[in-house]
Short mmCIF file of C-alpha atoms in Angstrom, two decimals:
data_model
loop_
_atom_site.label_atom_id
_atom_site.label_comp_id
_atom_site.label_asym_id
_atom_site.label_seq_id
_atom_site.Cartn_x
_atom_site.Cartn_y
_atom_site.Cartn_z
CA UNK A 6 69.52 111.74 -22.30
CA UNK A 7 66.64 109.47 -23.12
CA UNK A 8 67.38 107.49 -26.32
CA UNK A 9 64.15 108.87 -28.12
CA UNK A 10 64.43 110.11 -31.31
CA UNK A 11 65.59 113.19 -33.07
CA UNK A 12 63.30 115.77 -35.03
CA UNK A 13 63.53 118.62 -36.77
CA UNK A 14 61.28 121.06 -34.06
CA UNK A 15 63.35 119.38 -31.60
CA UNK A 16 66.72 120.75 -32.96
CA UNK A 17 64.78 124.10 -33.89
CA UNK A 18 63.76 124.33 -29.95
CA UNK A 19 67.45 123.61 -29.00
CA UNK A 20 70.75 126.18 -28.63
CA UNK A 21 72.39 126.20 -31.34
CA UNK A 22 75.68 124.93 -29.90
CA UNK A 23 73.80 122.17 -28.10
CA UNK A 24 71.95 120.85 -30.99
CA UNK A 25 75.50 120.45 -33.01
CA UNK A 26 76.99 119.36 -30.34
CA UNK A 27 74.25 116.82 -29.85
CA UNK A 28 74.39 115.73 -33.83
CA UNK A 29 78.02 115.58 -33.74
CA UNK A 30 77.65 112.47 -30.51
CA UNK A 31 74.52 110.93 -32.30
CA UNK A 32 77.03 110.38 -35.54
CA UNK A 33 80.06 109.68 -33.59
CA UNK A 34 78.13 106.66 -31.53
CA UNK A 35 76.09 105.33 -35.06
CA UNK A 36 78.87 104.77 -37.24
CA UNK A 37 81.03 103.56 -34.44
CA UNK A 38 78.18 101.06 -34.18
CA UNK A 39 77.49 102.11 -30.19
CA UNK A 40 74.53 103.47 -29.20
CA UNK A 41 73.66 106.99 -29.45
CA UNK A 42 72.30 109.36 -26.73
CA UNK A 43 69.21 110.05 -28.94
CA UNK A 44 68.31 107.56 -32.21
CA UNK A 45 68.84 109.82 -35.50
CA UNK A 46 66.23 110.38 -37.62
CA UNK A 47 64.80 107.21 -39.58
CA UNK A 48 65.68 109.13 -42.72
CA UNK A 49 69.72 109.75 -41.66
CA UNK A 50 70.14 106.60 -40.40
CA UNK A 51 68.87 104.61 -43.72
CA UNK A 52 71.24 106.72 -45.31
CA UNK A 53 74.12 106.48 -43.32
CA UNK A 54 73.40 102.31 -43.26
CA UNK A 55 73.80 102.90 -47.63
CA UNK A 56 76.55 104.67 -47.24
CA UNK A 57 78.61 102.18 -44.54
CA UNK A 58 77.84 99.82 -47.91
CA UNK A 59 79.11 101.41 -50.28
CA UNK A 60 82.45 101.94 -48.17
CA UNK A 61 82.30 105.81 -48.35
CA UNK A 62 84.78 107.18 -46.29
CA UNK A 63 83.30 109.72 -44.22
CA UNK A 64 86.72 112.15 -44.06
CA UNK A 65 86.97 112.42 -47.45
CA UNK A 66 86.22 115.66 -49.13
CA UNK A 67 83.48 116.69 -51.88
CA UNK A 68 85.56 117.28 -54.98
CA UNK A 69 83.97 116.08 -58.05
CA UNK A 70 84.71 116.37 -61.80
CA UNK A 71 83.04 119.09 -63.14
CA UNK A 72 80.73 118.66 -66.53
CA UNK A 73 82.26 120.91 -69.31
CA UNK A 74 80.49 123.82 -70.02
CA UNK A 75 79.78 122.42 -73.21
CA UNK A 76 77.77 119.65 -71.68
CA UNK A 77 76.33 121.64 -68.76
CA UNK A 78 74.53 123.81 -71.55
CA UNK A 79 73.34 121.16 -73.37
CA UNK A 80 71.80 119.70 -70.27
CA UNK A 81 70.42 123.13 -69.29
CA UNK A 82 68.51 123.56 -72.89
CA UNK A 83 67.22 120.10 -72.79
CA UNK A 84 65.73 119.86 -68.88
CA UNK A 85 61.79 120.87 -69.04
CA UNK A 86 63.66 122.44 -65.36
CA UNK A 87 64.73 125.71 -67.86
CA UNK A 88 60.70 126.33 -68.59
CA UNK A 89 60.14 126.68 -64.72
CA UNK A 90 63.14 128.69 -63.49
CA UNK A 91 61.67 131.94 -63.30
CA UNK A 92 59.23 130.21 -61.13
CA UNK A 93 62.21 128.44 -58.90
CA UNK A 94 63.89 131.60 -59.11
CA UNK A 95 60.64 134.14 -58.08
CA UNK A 96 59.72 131.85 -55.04
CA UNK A 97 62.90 130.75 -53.55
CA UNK A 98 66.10 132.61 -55.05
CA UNK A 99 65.15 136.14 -52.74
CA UNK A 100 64.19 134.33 -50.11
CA UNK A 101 67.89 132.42 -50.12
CA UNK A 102 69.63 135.64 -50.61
CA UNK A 103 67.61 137.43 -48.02
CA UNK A 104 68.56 134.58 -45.29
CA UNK A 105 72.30 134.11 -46.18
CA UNK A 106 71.63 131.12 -48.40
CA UNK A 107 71.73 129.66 -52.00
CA UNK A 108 68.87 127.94 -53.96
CA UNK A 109 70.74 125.29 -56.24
CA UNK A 110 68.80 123.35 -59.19
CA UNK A 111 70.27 119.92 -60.18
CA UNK A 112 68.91 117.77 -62.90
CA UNK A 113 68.02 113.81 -62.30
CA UNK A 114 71.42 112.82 -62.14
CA UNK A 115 72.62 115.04 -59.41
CA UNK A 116 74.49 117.96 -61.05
CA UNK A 117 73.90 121.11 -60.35
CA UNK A 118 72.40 123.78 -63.25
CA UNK A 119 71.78 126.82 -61.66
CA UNK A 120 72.20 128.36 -58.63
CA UNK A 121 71.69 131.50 -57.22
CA UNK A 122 71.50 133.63 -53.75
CA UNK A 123 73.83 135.19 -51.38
CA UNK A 124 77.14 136.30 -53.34
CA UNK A 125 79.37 135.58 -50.10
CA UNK A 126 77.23 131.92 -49.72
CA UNK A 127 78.02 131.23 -53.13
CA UNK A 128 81.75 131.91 -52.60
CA UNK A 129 81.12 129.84 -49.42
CA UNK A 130 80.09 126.78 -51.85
CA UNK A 131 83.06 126.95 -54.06
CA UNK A 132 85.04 125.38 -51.16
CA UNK A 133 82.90 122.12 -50.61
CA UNK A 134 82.26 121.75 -54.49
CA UNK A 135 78.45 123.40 -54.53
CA UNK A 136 78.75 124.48 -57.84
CA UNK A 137 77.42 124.50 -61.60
CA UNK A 138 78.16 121.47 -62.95
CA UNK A 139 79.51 119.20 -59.87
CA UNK A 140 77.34 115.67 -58.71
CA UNK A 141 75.90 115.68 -55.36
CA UNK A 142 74.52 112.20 -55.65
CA UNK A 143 74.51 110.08 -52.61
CA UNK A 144 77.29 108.16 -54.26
CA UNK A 145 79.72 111.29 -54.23
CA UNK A 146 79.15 113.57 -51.39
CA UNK A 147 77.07 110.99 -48.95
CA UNK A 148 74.28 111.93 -47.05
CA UNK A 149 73.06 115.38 -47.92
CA UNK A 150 69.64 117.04 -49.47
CA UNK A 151 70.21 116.81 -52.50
CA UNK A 152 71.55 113.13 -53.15
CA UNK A 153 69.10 112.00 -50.11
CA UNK A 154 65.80 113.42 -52.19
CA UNK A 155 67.30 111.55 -55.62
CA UNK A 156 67.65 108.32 -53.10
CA UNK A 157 64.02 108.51 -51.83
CA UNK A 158 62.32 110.31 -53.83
CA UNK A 159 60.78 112.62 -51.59
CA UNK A 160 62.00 116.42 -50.20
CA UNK A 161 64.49 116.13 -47.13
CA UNK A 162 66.23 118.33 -45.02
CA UNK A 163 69.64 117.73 -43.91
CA UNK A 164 71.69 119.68 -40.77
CA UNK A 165 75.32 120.04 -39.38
CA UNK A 166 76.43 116.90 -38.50
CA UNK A 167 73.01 114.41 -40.01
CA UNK A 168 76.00 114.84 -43.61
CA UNK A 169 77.97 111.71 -43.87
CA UNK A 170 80.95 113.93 -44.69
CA UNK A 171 82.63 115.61 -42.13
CA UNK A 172 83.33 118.64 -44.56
CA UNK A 173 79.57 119.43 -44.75
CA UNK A 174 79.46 119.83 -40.99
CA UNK A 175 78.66 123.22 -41.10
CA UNK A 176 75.82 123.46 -43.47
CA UNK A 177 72.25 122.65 -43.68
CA UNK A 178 70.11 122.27 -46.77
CA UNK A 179 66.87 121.41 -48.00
CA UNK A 180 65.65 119.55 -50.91
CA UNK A 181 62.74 118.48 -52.38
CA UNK A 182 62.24 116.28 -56.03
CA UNK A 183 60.60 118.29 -59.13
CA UNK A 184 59.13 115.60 -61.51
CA UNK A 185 57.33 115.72 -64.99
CA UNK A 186 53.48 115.79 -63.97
CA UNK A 187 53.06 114.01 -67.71
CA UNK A 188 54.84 110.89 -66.70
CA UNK A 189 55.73 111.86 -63.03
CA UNK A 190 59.43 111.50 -63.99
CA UNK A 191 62.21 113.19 -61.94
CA UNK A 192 63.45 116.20 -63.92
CA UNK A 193 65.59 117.19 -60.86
CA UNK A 194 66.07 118.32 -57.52
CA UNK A 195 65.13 121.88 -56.28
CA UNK A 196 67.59 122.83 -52.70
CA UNK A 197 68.53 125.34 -50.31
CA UNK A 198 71.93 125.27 -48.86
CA UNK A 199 73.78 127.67 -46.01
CA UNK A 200 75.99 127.46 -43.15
CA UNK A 201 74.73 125.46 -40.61
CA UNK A 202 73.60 128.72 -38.27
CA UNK A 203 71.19 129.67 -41.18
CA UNK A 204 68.98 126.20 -40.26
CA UNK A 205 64.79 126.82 -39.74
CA UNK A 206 62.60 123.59 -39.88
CA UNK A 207 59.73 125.37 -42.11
CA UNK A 208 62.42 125.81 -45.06
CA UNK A 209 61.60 122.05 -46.15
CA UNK A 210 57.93 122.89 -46.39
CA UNK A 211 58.99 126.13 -48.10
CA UNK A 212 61.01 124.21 -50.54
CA UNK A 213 58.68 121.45 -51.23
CA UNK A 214 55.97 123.69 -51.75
CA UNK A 215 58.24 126.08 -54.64
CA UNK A 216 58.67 122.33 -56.52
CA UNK A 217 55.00 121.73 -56.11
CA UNK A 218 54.50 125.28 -57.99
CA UNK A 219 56.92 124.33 -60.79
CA UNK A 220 54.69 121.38 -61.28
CA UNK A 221 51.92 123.33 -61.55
CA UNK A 222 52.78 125.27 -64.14
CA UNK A 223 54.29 122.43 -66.24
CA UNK A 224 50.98 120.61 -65.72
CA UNK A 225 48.81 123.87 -66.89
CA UNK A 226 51.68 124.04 -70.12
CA UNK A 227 50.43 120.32 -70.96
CA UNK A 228 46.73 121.04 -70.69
CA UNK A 229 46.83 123.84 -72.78
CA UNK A 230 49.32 121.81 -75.40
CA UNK A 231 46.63 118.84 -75.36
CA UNK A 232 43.72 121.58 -75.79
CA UNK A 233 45.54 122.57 -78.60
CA UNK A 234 45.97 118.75 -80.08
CA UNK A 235 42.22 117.91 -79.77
CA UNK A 236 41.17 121.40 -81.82
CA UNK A 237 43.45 119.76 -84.49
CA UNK A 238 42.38 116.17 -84.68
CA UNK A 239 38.42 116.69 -83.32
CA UNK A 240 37.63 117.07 -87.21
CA UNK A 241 40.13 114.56 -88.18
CA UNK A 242 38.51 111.97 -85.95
CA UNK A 243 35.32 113.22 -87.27
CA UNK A 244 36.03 112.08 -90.73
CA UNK A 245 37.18 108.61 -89.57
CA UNK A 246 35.81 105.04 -89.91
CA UNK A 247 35.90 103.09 -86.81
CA UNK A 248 38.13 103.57 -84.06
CA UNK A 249 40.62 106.32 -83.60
CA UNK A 250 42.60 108.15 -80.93
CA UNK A 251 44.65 111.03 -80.77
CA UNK A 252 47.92 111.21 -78.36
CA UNK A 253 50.48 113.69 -77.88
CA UNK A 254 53.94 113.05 -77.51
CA UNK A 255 53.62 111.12 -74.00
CA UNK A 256 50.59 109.62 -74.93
CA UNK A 257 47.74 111.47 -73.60
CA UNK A 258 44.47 111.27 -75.02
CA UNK A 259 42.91 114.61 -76.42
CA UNK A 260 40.16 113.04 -78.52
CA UNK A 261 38.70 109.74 -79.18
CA UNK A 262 35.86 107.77 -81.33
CA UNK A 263 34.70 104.59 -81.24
CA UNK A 264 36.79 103.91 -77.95
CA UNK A 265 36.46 104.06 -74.27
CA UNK A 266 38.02 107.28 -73.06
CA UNK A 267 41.24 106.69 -71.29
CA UNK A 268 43.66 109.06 -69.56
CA UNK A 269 46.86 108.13 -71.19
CA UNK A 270 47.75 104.98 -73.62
CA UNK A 271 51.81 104.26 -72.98
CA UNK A 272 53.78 104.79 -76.60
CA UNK A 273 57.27 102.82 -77.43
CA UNK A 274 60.05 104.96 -76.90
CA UNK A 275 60.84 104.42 -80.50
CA UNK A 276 57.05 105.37 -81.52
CA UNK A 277 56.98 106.28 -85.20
CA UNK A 278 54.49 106.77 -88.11
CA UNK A 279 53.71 102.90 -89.58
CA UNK A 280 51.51 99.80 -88.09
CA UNK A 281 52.57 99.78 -84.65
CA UNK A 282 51.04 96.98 -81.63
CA UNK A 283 50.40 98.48 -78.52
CA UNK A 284 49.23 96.72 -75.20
CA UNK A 285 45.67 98.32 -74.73
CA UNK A 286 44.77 98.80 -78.27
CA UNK A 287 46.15 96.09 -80.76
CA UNK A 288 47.42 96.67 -84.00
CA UNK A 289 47.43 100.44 -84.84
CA UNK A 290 47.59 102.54 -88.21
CA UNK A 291 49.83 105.53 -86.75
CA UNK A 292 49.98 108.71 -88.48
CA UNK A 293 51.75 112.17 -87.40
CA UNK A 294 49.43 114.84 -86.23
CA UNK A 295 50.92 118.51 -85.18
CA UNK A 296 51.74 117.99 -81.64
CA UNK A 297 51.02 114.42 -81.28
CA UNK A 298 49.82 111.20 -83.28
CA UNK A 299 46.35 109.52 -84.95
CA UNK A 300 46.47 105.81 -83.51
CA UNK A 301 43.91 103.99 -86.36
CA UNK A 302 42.62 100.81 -84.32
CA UNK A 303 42.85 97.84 -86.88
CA UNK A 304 39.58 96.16 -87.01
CA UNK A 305 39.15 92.54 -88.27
CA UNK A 306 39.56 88.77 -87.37
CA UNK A 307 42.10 89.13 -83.97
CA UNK A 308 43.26 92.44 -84.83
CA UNK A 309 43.24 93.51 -81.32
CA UNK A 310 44.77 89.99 -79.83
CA UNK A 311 48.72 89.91 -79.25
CA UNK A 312 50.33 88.32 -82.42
CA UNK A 313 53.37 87.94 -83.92
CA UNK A 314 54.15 91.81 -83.22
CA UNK A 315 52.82 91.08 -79.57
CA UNK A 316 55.69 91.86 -77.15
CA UNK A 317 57.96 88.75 -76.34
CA UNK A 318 60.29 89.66 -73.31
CA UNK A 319 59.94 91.90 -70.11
CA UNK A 320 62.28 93.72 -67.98
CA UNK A 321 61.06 94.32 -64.42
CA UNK A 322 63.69 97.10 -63.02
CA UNK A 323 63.47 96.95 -59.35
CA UNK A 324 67.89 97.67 -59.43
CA UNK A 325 67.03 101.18 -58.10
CA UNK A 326 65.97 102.24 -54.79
CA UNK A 327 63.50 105.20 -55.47
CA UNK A 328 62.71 104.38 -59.08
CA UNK A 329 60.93 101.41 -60.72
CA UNK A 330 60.12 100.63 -63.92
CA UNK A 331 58.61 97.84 -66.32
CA UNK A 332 59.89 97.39 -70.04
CA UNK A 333 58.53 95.82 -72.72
CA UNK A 334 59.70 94.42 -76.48
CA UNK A 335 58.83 92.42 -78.72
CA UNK A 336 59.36 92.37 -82.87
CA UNK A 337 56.69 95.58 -83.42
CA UNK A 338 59.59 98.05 -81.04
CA UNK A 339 59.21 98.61 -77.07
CA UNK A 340 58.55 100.90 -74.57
CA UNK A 341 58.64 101.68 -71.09
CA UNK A 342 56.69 102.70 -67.95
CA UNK A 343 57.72 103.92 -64.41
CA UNK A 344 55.67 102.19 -61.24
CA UNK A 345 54.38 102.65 -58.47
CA UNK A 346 55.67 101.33 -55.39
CA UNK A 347 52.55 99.58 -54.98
CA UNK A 348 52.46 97.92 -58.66
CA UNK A 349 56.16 97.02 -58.13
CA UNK A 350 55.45 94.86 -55.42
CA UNK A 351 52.93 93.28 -57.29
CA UNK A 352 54.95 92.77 -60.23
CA UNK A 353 57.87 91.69 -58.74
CA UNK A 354 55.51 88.85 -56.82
CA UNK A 355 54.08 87.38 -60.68
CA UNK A 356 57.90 87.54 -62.15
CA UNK A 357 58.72 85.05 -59.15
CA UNK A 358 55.87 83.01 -59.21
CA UNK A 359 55.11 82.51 -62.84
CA UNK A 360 52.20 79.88 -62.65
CA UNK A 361 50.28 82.45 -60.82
CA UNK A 362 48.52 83.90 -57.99
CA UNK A 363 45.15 84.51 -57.12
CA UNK A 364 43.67 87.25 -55.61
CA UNK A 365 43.91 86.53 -52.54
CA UNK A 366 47.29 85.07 -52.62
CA UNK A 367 48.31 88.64 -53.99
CA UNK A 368 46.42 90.22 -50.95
CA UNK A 369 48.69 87.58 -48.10
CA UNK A 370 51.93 88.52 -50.37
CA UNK A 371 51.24 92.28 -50.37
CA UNK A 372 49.21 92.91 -46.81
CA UNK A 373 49.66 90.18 -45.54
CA UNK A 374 45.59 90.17 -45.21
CA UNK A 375 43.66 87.22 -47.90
CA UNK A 376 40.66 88.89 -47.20
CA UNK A 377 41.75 92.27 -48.78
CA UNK A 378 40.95 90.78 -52.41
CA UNK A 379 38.64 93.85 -53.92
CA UNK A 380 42.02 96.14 -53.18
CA UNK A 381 43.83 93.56 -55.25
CA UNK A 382 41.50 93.58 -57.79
CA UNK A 383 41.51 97.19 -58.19
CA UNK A 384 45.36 97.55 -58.44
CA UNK A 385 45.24 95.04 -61.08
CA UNK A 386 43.00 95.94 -63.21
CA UNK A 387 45.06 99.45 -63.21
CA UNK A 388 48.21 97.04 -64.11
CA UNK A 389 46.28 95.15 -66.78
CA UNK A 390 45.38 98.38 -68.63
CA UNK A 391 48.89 99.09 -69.46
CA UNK A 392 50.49 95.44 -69.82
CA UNK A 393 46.99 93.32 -71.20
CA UNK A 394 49.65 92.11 -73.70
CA UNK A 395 51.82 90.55 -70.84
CA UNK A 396 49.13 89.67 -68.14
CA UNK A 397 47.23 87.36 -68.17
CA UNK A 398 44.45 86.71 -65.05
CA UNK A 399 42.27 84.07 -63.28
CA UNK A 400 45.16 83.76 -61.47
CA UNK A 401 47.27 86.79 -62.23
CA UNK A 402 50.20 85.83 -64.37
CA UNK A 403 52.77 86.96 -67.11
CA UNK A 404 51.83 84.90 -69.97
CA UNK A 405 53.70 81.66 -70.84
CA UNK A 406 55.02 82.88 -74.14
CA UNK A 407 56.82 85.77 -72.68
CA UNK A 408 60.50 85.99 -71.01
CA UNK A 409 60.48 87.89 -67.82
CA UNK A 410 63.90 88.99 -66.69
CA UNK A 411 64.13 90.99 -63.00
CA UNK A 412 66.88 93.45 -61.96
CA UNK A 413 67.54 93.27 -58.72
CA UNK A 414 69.77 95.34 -56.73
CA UNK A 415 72.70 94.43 -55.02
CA UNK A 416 72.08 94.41 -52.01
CA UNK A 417 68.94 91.92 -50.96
CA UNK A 418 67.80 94.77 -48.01
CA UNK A 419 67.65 98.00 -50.98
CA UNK A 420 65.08 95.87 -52.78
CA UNK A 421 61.84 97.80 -52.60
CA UNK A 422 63.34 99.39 -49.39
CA UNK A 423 60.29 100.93 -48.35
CA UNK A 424 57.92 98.17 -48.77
CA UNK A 425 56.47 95.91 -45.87
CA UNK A 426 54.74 93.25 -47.97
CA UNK A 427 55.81 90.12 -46.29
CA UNK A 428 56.65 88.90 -49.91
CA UNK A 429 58.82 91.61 -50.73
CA UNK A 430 60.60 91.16 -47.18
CA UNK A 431 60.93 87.64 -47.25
CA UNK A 432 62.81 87.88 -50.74
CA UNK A 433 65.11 90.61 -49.28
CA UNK A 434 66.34 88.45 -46.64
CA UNK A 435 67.14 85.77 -49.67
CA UNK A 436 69.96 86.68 -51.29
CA UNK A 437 68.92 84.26 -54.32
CA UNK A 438 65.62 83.28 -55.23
CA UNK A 439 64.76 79.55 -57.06
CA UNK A 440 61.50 79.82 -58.98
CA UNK A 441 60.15 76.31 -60.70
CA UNK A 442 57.83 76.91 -63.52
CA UNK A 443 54.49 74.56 -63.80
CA UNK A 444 54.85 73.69 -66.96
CA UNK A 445 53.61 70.69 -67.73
CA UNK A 446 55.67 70.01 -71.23
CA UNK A 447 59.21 71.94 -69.80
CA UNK A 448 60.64 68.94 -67.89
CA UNK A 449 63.59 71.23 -66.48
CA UNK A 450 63.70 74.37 -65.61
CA UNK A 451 66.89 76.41 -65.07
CA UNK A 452 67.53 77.98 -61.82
CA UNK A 453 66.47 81.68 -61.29
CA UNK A 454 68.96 83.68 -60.21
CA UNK A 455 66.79 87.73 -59.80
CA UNK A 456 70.28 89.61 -59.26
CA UNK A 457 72.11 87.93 -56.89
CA UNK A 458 74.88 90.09 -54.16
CA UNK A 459 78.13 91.09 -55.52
CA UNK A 460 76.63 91.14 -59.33
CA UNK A 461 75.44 94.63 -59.83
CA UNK A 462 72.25 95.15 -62.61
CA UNK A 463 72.69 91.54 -63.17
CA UNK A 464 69.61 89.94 -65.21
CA UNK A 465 67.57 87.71 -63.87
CA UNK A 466 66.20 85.46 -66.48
CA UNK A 467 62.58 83.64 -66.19
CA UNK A 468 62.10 81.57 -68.88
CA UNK A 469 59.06 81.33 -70.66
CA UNK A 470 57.93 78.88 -73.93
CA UNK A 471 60.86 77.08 -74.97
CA UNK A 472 62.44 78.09 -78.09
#
């Protein structure tokens, strides 16, 4: 057979003997390290390459410690997931049943809350360890739907012999992420899981599309909680001198005076009633409102310019494969904010070269295109609207006073593993990465180690104004 590659219509099209059989040789031949009669699928083999690193052995089986049921309640009453499961459980839970299968809800860590469907299915699962309160992360089972969407980030389907496990030979599943639509943080993973004969390509679309209707209705709860918020504070803000803003909980705006409208104005996780500086606004008067908080913009002589509340050190996350995230502290509290992949990669480019780039330096590191400045621009200017405390521009820079420290993971090639800017490439085939500071009164600067291999979540530290 032509070495092409595999898809799921081209399975679907197949007999189902033949396409197993046909899996079965394309595993065999990849983790032998031959070549197999037909590539697998991009998304298989990146997983099978993660788990040939972490030294999984492929024979082993799928037992995992279960969470007491203690804790598997606790995590049940907690997940925003419980609001949404009659929504999970009206568009996929018959369905499952109906075609000899089992829709399974995990939270973000990988273990299973819920699951329902066929009653023989479910006994089915019992035997591989597809049950309330197991972890079906990457890490513990290897390739399957479940662990593969927490990996990437994104739904994936999984058949017969694409698992890294031999034991999950004879299933197929599909899974798709369900995230907050406040913060777009993973809440957990939605699947459907059944012997291997029960496999039809649309059930992906099927699945992603029931997670996309969860969302929904978590995003129409919000709007009607902020509607709520602004009836309370639009005569509150009415009353007030100056400039005022009212947040709820995850710090979206529902009214505002004196200000330029904004979407959403990030909050410390430790945000509490007091004076309080935040990145975009500067010193703030914060008082409790039901549902949310009054932010009272200081006015005066630099009341909106860092000072000695302004944040002092930054952590640039980048340890993770699928999830990215920037935090910042300083004497006032901190708080944190999930990135894009995009504003990542331009992140991690300023924490490694702290005397700055321009625009189109950014646009060469990121497309590999200088002329592509006004795209640059554009993504950071939506940067600078969260971390104008940190960033500094004309060039593009973390500001001297503050410490920058990158996690990197621990292997150079999971760094930003889906990005293709030649900056983020060139550092992944670096294991460790020597940064020299131009500043002109630090006459040495210590070597800049951004997580080097074999030193898992180690902290890279940048320095900034000596102490």
């Amino acid at each position: 057979m032509k070495n092409t590659q595999l898809d799921m219509k081209r399975l679907a099209a197949m007999d189902a003997a033949r396409a197993t059989r046909l899996l079965h040789r394309v595993r065999e031949a990849t983790l032998a390290g031959r070549t197999p009669p037909i590539a697998p699928r991009p998304v298989i083999d990146a997983s099978w390459q993660r788990m040939a690193r972490l030294g999984l052995d492929p024979d082993q089986g799928t037992s995992t410690v279960l969470l007491h049921r203690d804790e598997l309640e606790e995590r049940r009453r907690t997940t925003l997931l419980a609001e949404v499961m009659q929504t999970l459980t009206r568009g996929l839970a018959g369905i499952a049943d109906a075609s000899l299968q089992i829709m399974v809800v995990t939270d973000e860590h990988g273990r299973v809350l819920w699951r329902q469907g066929n009653s023989g299915v479910l006994r089915r699962a019992n035997g591989i360890c597809l049950e309330e309160g197991a972890a079906w992360t990457e890490h513990t089972t290897g390739t399957n739907a479940v662990g593969t969407a927490l990996a990437l980030g994104r739904a994936v389907q999984v058949h017969s012999a694409e698992h890294y496990l031999h034991t999950l030979h004879n299933w197929t599943c599909a899974a798709a992420p369900v995230r907050d639509p406040r913060d777009r943080r993973l809440l957990g993973i939605l699947d459907v899981s059944g012997p291997a004969s029960t496999f039809h390509p649309a059930m992906l679309a099927l699945v992603d599309s029931v997670a996309q209707l969860a969302e929904a209705e978590m995003r129409e709860r919000h709007r009607r909680a902020v509607e709520r918020l602004r009836a309370v504070a639009a005569p509150i803000l009415c009353r007030v001198g100056g400039r005022a803003v009212a947040v709820d909980a995850h710090g979206w705006t529902a009214a505002v005076t004196g200000l330029a409208p904004v979407d959403r104005i990030p909050l410390p996780k430790s945000f509490r009633a007091g004076r309080v500086w935040l990145p975009s606004l500067g010193t703030c008067a914060v008082e409790p409102l039901p549902g949310g908080w009054l932010l009272r913009v200081e006015d005066g002589p630099g009341a909106g310019e860092p000072d000695a509340e302004a944040p002092q050190r930054v952590v640039l996350d980048l340890s993770r494969p699928r999830r990215w995230t920037v935090s910042v502290s300083g004497p006032a509290g901190g708080w944190q904010q999930e990135l894009s992949p995009r504003h990542a990669e331009l992140l991690c480019v300023l924490a490694l070269h702290r005397d700055g780039r321009t625009a189109a330096e950014l646009a060469e590191d990121v497309f590999g295109d200088r002329t592509r400045t006004v795209t640059v621009r554009a993504e950071m200017s939506r940067v600078r609207r969260t971390l104008s405390g940190v960033l500094a521009h004309r060039p593009y820079r973390f500001r001297e006073e503050v410490t920058v420290e990158v996690l990197r993971p621990e292997q150079p090639a999971d760094l930003l593993p889906h990005s293709t800017a030649p900056a983020v490439r060139e550092v992944r085939a670096v294991p460790e990465v020597r940064e020299v500071r131009a500043v002109p009164e630090v006459r040495a600067v210590p070597e800049v180690r951004a997580g080097a291999p074999g030193r898992p979540g180690r902290r890279a530290r940048t320095p900034g104004r000596p102490r």
